[in-house]
Amino acid sequence: MPMFRSILLAVLLAVMAWPAQALELSGSFTQGGLVVGRAEAGAKVLLDGRPVRVGDAGEFVIGFGREAKPSATLEVRYAGGRRETRRLDIGQRRYDIQRIDGLPPAQVTPPPEVMPRIHDEGARIAAARATDTPQAWFLSGWIWPADGPISGVYGSQRILNGEPRQPHYGLDIAGPTGTPVVASTDGKVLMAEKDLYFTGGTVIVDHGFGVTGVYSHLHSVDVAPGQMLRQGDRLGTIGATGRVSGPHLDWRLNWFDQRLDPALLLPPRQGDQQKINQ
Ligand SMILES: [Zn+2]
């Protein structure tokens, strides 16, 4: 029965070629998106040639910044020598332009005497964002860190008193001073500062694998560096500290140097959808 045998052989070959465990990816394949992946224990993962931390169970995370290109290449090298390459299509977004006038000139262009302070704080924040901890705390999922309406979205280009400035990378949640701010997911406090020049009361939380959350303009800072936070644990309260026009939480999310959009991780509440840059 040569026919039967050749079918059997074809089936056998197909089974052998089938990956032991398929590569799983879930998240937002768009600018500002965070994607959680699972390969296999012992696999090596590279995003556009850049090595990505892989956990004991094969878990990893990647992120795409505001200006991420339309395609990225994910390469997985399995322990047995097999390789898998996937082209990822990254959605391109349009960001709106936000003009804010009437700010005190010192806040638009800081006076020269505060530049050393600004550089020092910037270097410390950059060092915190470079943290690469082997705990996948971000796998606990995400919740809103504060109650209140969205008052600013990720990606907007800001023009302050007519001068173009850095895009806005945070999700702003407005609320009265003293409104509790909680950790959106599990993590460990990296920085807890009462008065940074731009961001005022600031808490930076390490969510693991290079994912950091930055909670800014806090009225009170209720945690200390090294402290473990579970999702929902209070870390401070909404305030109007630093460079702000009113009390709100500015919540930012990073994957190392890539700035991500926190709004993509949360189930949109009623009325929020039209506010978020698509
Ligand atoms: Zn903001």
CSV table of C-alpha atoms and ligand atoms in Angstrom, one decimal:
chain,number,residue,atom,x,y,z
A,1,MET,CA,0.0,0.0,0.0
A,2,PRO,CA,2.5,2.7,-1.2
A,3,MET,CA,-0.3,5.4,-1.2
A,4,PHE,CA,-1.1,4.8,2.4
A,5,ARG,CA,2.5,4.8,3.4
A,6,SER,CA,3.3,8.1,1.7
A,7,ILE,CA,0.3,9.7,3.4
A,8,LEU,CA,1.6,8.3,6.7
A,9,LEU,CA,5.0,9.7,6.0
A,10,ALA,CA,3.6,13.1,5.1
A,11,VAL,CA,1.7,13.3,8.4
A,12,LEU,CA,4.7,12.2,10.3
A,13,LEU,CA,6.9,14.8,8.7
A,14,ALA,CA,4.2,17.5,9.4
A,15,VAL,CA,4.1,16.5,13.1
A,16,MET,CA,7.9,16.6,13.4
A,17,ALA,CA,8.1,20.0,11.8
A,18,TRP,CA,5.4,21.4,14.0
A,19,PRO,CA,6.9,23.6,16.8
A,20,ALA,CA,6.9,21.9,20.2
A,21,GLN,CA,5.2,25.0,21.5
A,22,ALA,CA,4.0,27.8,19.4
A,23,LEU,CA,5.3,31.3,19.9
A,24,GLU,CA,2.5,33.3,21.6
A,25,LEU,CA,2.2,37.1,21.4
A,26,SER,CA,-0.5,39.2,22.9
A,27,GLY,CA,-0.9,43.0,23.2
A,28,SER,CA,-1.1,46.1,21.0
A,29,PHE,CA,0.9,46.0,17.8
A,30,THR,CA,0.9,49.7,17.4
A,31,GLN,CA,3.0,52.7,18.3
A,32,GLY,CA,3.0,53.0,22.1
A,33,GLY,CA,2.0,49.3,22.4
A,34,LEU,CA,3.2,46.7,24.8
A,35,VAL,CA,3.3,43.1,23.8
A,36,VAL,CA,3.7,40.1,26.1
A,37,GLY,CA,5.2,37.0,24.6
A,38,ARG,CA,5.8,33.4,25.5
A,39,ALA,CA,8.4,31.2,23.7
A,40,GLU,CA,10.0,28.3,25.4
A,41,ALA,CA,12.3,28.0,28.4
A,42,GLY,CA,15.9,28.6,27.3
A,43,ALA,CA,14.9,30.4,24.1
A,44,LYS,CA,16.7,33.6,23.0
A,45,VAL,CA,14.5,36.4,21.7
A,46,LEU,CA,15.7,39.4,19.7
A,47,LEU,CA,13.7,42.4,18.6
A,48,ASP,CA,15.3,44.1,15.6
A,49,GLY,CA,18.5,42.4,16.6
A,50,ARG,CA,18.3,43.7,20.2
A,51,PRO,CA,18.4,40.9,22.8
A,52,VAL,CA,15.2,40.7,25.0
A,53,ARG,CA,15.1,39.2,28.5
A,54,VAL,CA,13.4,35.9,28.6
A,55,GLY,CA,12.1,34.4,31.8
A,56,ASP,CA,12.3,30.8,33.1
A,57,ALA,CA,8.9,29.9,31.6
A,58,GLY,CA,9.8,31.5,28.2
A,59,GLU,CA,7.9,34.8,29.0
A,60,PHE,CA,9.1,38.1,27.6
A,61,VAL,CA,7.9,41.6,26.9
A,62,ILE,CA,8.6,44.1,24.1
A,63,GLY,CA,7.4,47.6,23.5
A,64,PHE,CA,7.0,50.0,20.6
A,65,GLY,CA,7.7,53.7,21.1
A,66,ARG,CA,5.8,56.8,19.7
A,67,GLU,CA,7.8,56.8,16.5
A,68,ALA,CA,8.1,53.0,16.0
A,69,LYS,CA,8.5,52.0,12.3
A,70,PRO,CA,5.7,50.2,10.5
A,71,SER,CA,7.4,46.9,10.8
A,72,ALA,CA,9.7,45.1,13.3
A,73,THR,CA,11.4,41.7,13.3
A,74,LEU,CA,11.1,39.3,16.1
A,75,GLU,CA,13.6,36.4,16.1
A,76,VAL,CA,13.3,33.5,18.4
A,77,ARG,CA,16.3,31.0,18.8
A,78,TYR,CA,15.1,27.9,20.5
A,79,ALA,CA,17.3,25.8,22.7
A,80,GLY,CA,17.3,22.9,20.2
A,81,GLY,CA,18.7,25.1,17.5
A,82,ARG,CA,15.4,25.8,15.7
A,83,ARG,CA,14.8,29.5,14.7
A,84,GLU,CA,11.7,31.4,14.1
A,85,THR,CA,11.4,34.8,12.6
A,86,ARG,CA,8.3,36.9,12.6
A,87,ARG,CA,7.6,40.2,10.9
A,88,LEU,CA,5.4,42.3,13.1
A,89,ASP,CA,3.3,45.0,11.5
A,90,ILE,CA,3.2,48.1,13.8
A,91,GLY,CA,0.2,50.4,13.5
A,92,GLN,CA,1.0,54.0,12.8
A,93,ARG,CA,-0.9,56.6,14.8
A,94,ARG,CA,-1.7,60.2,14.3
A,95,TYR,CA,-1.1,62.4,17.3
A,96,ASP,CA,-2.8,65.7,17.9
A,97,ILE,CA,-1.2,69.0,18.6
A,98,GLN,CA,-1.9,70.6,22.0
A,99,ARG,CA,-1.3,74.3,22.5
A,100,ILE,CA,-0.9,75.6,26.0
A,101,ASP,CA,-0.5,79.4,26.3
A,102,GLY,CA,-0.1,81.7,29.3
A,103,LEU,CA,2.4,79.5,31.1
A,104,PRO,CA,5.0,81.3,33.3
A,105,PRO,CA,8.0,81.8,30.9
A,106,ALA,CA,10.3,80.1,33.5
A,107,GLN,CA,8.3,76.9,33.0
A,108,VAL,CA,8.6,76.9,29.2
A,109,THR,CA,12.3,77.7,29.1
A,110,PRO,CA,13.8,77.0,32.5
A,111,PRO,CA,16.2,79.6,33.8
A,112,PRO,CA,19.9,78.7,33.4
A,113,GLU,CA,20.6,78.3,37.1
A,114,VAL,CA,18.2,75.3,37.3
A,115,MET,CA,19.9,73.5,34.4
A,116,PRO,CA,22.3,71.5,36.6
A,117,ARG,CA,19.4,70.3,38.7
A,118,ILE,CA,17.4,69.3,35.6
A,119,HIS,CA,20.3,67.4,34.1
A,120,ASP,CA,20.9,65.6,37.4
A,121,GLU,CA,17.3,64.6,37.8
A,122,GLY,CA,17.1,63.5,34.1
A,123,ALA,CA,20.2,61.3,34.6
A,124,ARG,CA,18.7,59.6,37.6
A,125,ILE,CA,15.4,59.0,35.8
A,126,ALA,CA,17.2,57.5,32.8
A,127,ALA,CA,19.2,55.2,35.2
A,128,ALA,CA,15.9,54.1,36.8
A,129,ARG,CA,14.4,53.4,33.3
A,130,ALA,CA,17.5,51.2,32.4
A,131,THR,CA,16.7,48.8,35.3
A,132,ASP,CA,16.3,45.2,34.0
A,133,THR,CA,14.9,43.0,36.8
A,134,PRO,CA,14.2,39.3,36.2
A,135,GLN,CA,10.8,39.4,37.9
A,136,ALA,CA,7.8,39.5,35.5
A,137,TRP,CA,5.7,41.6,37.8
A,138,PHE,CA,3.9,43.2,34.8
A,139,LEU,CA,2.1,39.8,34.2
A,140,SER,CA,-0.3,40.7,37.0
A,141,GLY,CA,-2.3,42.9,34.5
A,142,TRP,CA,-3.2,46.5,34.7
A,143,ILE,CA,-5.7,48.7,36.6
A,144,TRP,CA,-6.5,52.4,36.5
A,145,PRO,CA,-4.1,54.0,39.0
A,146,ALA,CA,-6.6,56.7,39.9
A,147,ASP,CA,-10.3,57.6,39.5
A,148,GLY,CA,-11.0,60.6,37.3
A,149,PRO,CA,-11.4,61.7,33.7
A,150,ILE,CA,-8.6,61.6,31.1
A,151,SER,CA,-7.3,65.1,30.7
A,152,GLY,CA,-4.3,64.4,28.5
A,153,VAL,CA,-3.3,61.6,26.2
A,154,TYR,CA,-0.1,59.9,25.0
A,155,GLY,CA,1.7,61.3,22.0
A,156,SER,CA,0.3,64.8,21.8
A,157,GLN,CA,2.7,67.3,20.4
A,158,ARG,CA,2.9,70.2,22.9
A,159,ILE,CA,3.4,73.8,21.9
A,160,LEU,CA,3.9,75.8,25.1
A,161,ASN,CA,3.5,79.6,24.7
A,162,GLY,CA,4.0,79.1,21.0
A,163,GLU,CA,7.2,77.0,21.3
A,164,PRO,CA,7.3,73.3,20.3
A,165,ARG,CA,8.3,71.1,23.1
A,166,GLN,CA,8.7,67.3,23.8
A,167,PRO,CA,5.6,65.3,23.0
A,168,HIS,CA,3.4,64.4,25.9
A,169,TYR,CA,4.1,60.8,26.8
A,170,GLY,CA,1.8,60.3,29.8
A,171,LEU,CA,-1.9,59.5,30.3
A,172,ASP,CA,-3.2,62.4,32.4
A,173,ILE,CA,-6.0,61.6,34.9
A,174,ALA,CA,-7.5,64.6,36.5
A,175,GLY,CA,-8.7,64.6,40.1
A,176,PRO,CA,-8.8,66.7,43.2
A,177,THR,CA,-5.6,67.0,45.3
A,178,GLY,CA,-5.5,64.1,47.7
A,179,THR,CA,-7.2,61.5,45.4
A,180,PRO,CA,-5.4,58.2,46.1
A,181,VAL,CA,-3.0,56.9,43.4
A,182,VAL,CA,-2.3,53.2,43.4
A,183,ALA,CA,0.1,50.9,41.6
A,184,SER,CA,-1.4,49.8,38.3
A,185,THR,CA,0.4,46.4,38.5
A,186,ASP,CA,2.9,44.7,40.9
A,187,GLY,CA,6.4,46.1,41.2
A,188,LYS,CA,9.1,47.5,43.3
A,189,VAL,CA,9.7,51.2,44.0
A,190,LEU,CA,12.8,52.5,42.3
A,191,MET,CA,12.5,56.2,43.0
A,192,ALA,CA,10.3,58.2,45.4
A,193,GLU,CA,10.9,61.9,45.2
A,194,LYS,CA,8.9,64.7,46.7
A,195,ASP,CA,10.0,67.6,44.4
A,196,LEU,CA,11.5,67.0,40.9
A,197,TYR,CA,11.7,70.1,38.8
A,198,PHE,CA,9.3,69.0,36.0
A,199,THR,CA,7.3,66.2,37.6
A,200,GLY,CA,7.1,67.3,41.3
A,201,GLY,CA,6.2,64.4,43.6
A,202,THR,CA,7.3,61.4,41.5
A,203,VAL,CA,7.3,57.7,42.1
A,204,ILE,CA,9.0,55.3,39.6
A,205,VAL,CA,8.0,51.7,39.9
A,206,ASP,CA,10.0,48.8,38.4
A,207,HIS,CA,7.4,46.4,36.9
A,208,GLY,CA,10.2,44.0,35.8
A,209,PHE,CA,11.9,43.1,32.5
A,210,GLY,CA,12.6,46.8,31.7
A,211,VAL,CA,9.0,47.9,32.2
A,212,THR,CA,8.8,51.0,34.5
A,213,GLY,CA,5.8,53.1,35.5
A,214,VAL,CA,6.2,56.8,36.4
A,215,TYR,CA,3.6,58.5,38.5
A,216,SER,CA,4.0,62.3,38.6
A,217,HIS,CA,2.8,65.6,40.1
A,218,LEU,CA,1.9,63.8,43.4
A,219,HIS,CA,0.8,65.8,46.3
A,220,SER,CA,2.0,63.1,48.8
A,221,VAL,CA,4.5,60.4,48.2
A,222,ASP,CA,3.6,57.5,50.5
A,223,VAL,CA,6.3,54.9,49.5
A,224,ALA,CA,10.1,54.6,49.7
A,225,PRO,CA,12.7,53.1,47.3
A,226,GLY,CA,12.9,49.3,47.6
A,227,GLN,CA,9.3,48.9,48.8
A,228,MET,CA,7.3,46.1,47.1
A,229,LEU,CA,3.9,47.1,45.8
A,230,ARG,CA,1.1,44.8,44.8
A,231,GLN,CA,-1.4,46.0,42.2
A,232,GLY,CA,-3.8,48.4,43.9
A,233,ASP,CA,-1.4,49.4,46.7
A,234,ARG,CA,-1.5,53.1,47.4
A,235,LEU,CA,1.7,54.9,46.5
A,236,GLY,CA,0.6,58.6,46.9
A,237,THR,CA,-2.0,61.1,46.1
A,238,ILE,CA,-2.9,63.3,43.1
A,239,GLY,CA,-1.4,66.8,43.3
A,240,ALA,CA,-0.3,69.8,41.3
A,241,THR,CA,3.5,69.6,42.0
A,242,GLY,CA,6.1,70.3,39.3
A,243,ARG,CA,5.2,71.8,35.9
A,244,VAL,CA,1.4,71.6,35.8
A,245,SER,CA,-1.6,73.8,35.3
A,246,GLY,CA,-3.8,71.9,37.8
A,247,PRO,CA,-4.0,68.8,39.9
A,248,HIS,CA,-3.7,65.6,38.0
A,249,LEU,CA,-1.8,62.3,37.8
A,250,ASP,CA,0.6,62.0,34.9
A,251,TRP,CA,1.1,58.2,34.4
A,252,ARG,CA,3.9,57.1,32.1
A,253,LEU,CA,5.0,53.7,31.1
A,254,ASN,CA,8.3,52.7,29.6
A,255,TRP,CA,10.0,49.6,28.2
A,256,PHE,CA,13.6,50.8,28.6
A,257,ASP,CA,14.0,53.8,26.3
A,258,GLN,CA,10.7,53.2,24.5
A,259,ARG,CA,7.8,55.2,25.8
A,260,LEU,CA,4.5,53.3,25.8
A,261,ASP,CA,0.9,54.3,26.0
A,262,PRO,CA,-0.7,53.2,29.3
A,263,ALA,CA,-4.2,53.7,27.9
A,264,LEU,CA,-3.7,50.7,25.5
A,265,LEU,CA,-3.4,48.4,28.6
A,266,LEU,CA,-6.7,49.4,30.2
A,267,PRO,CA,-10.3,48.5,29.4
A,268,PRO,CA,-11.6,51.9,28.1
A,269,ARG,CA,-14.2,53.4,30.3
A,270,GLN,CA,-17.4,54.9,28.9
A,271,GLY,CA,-16.6,58.2,27.1
A,272,ASP,CA,-12.8,57.7,27.1
A,273,GLN,CA,-12.4,56.2,23.6
A,274,GLN,CA,-12.7,59.4,21.6
A,275,LYS,CA,-10.1,61.1,23.8
A,276,ILE,CA,-7.3,58.6,23.0
A,277,ASN,CA,-5.2,59.2,19.9
A,278,GLN,CA,-5.8,56.4,17.5
B,1,ZN,ZN,0.8,64.8,31.7
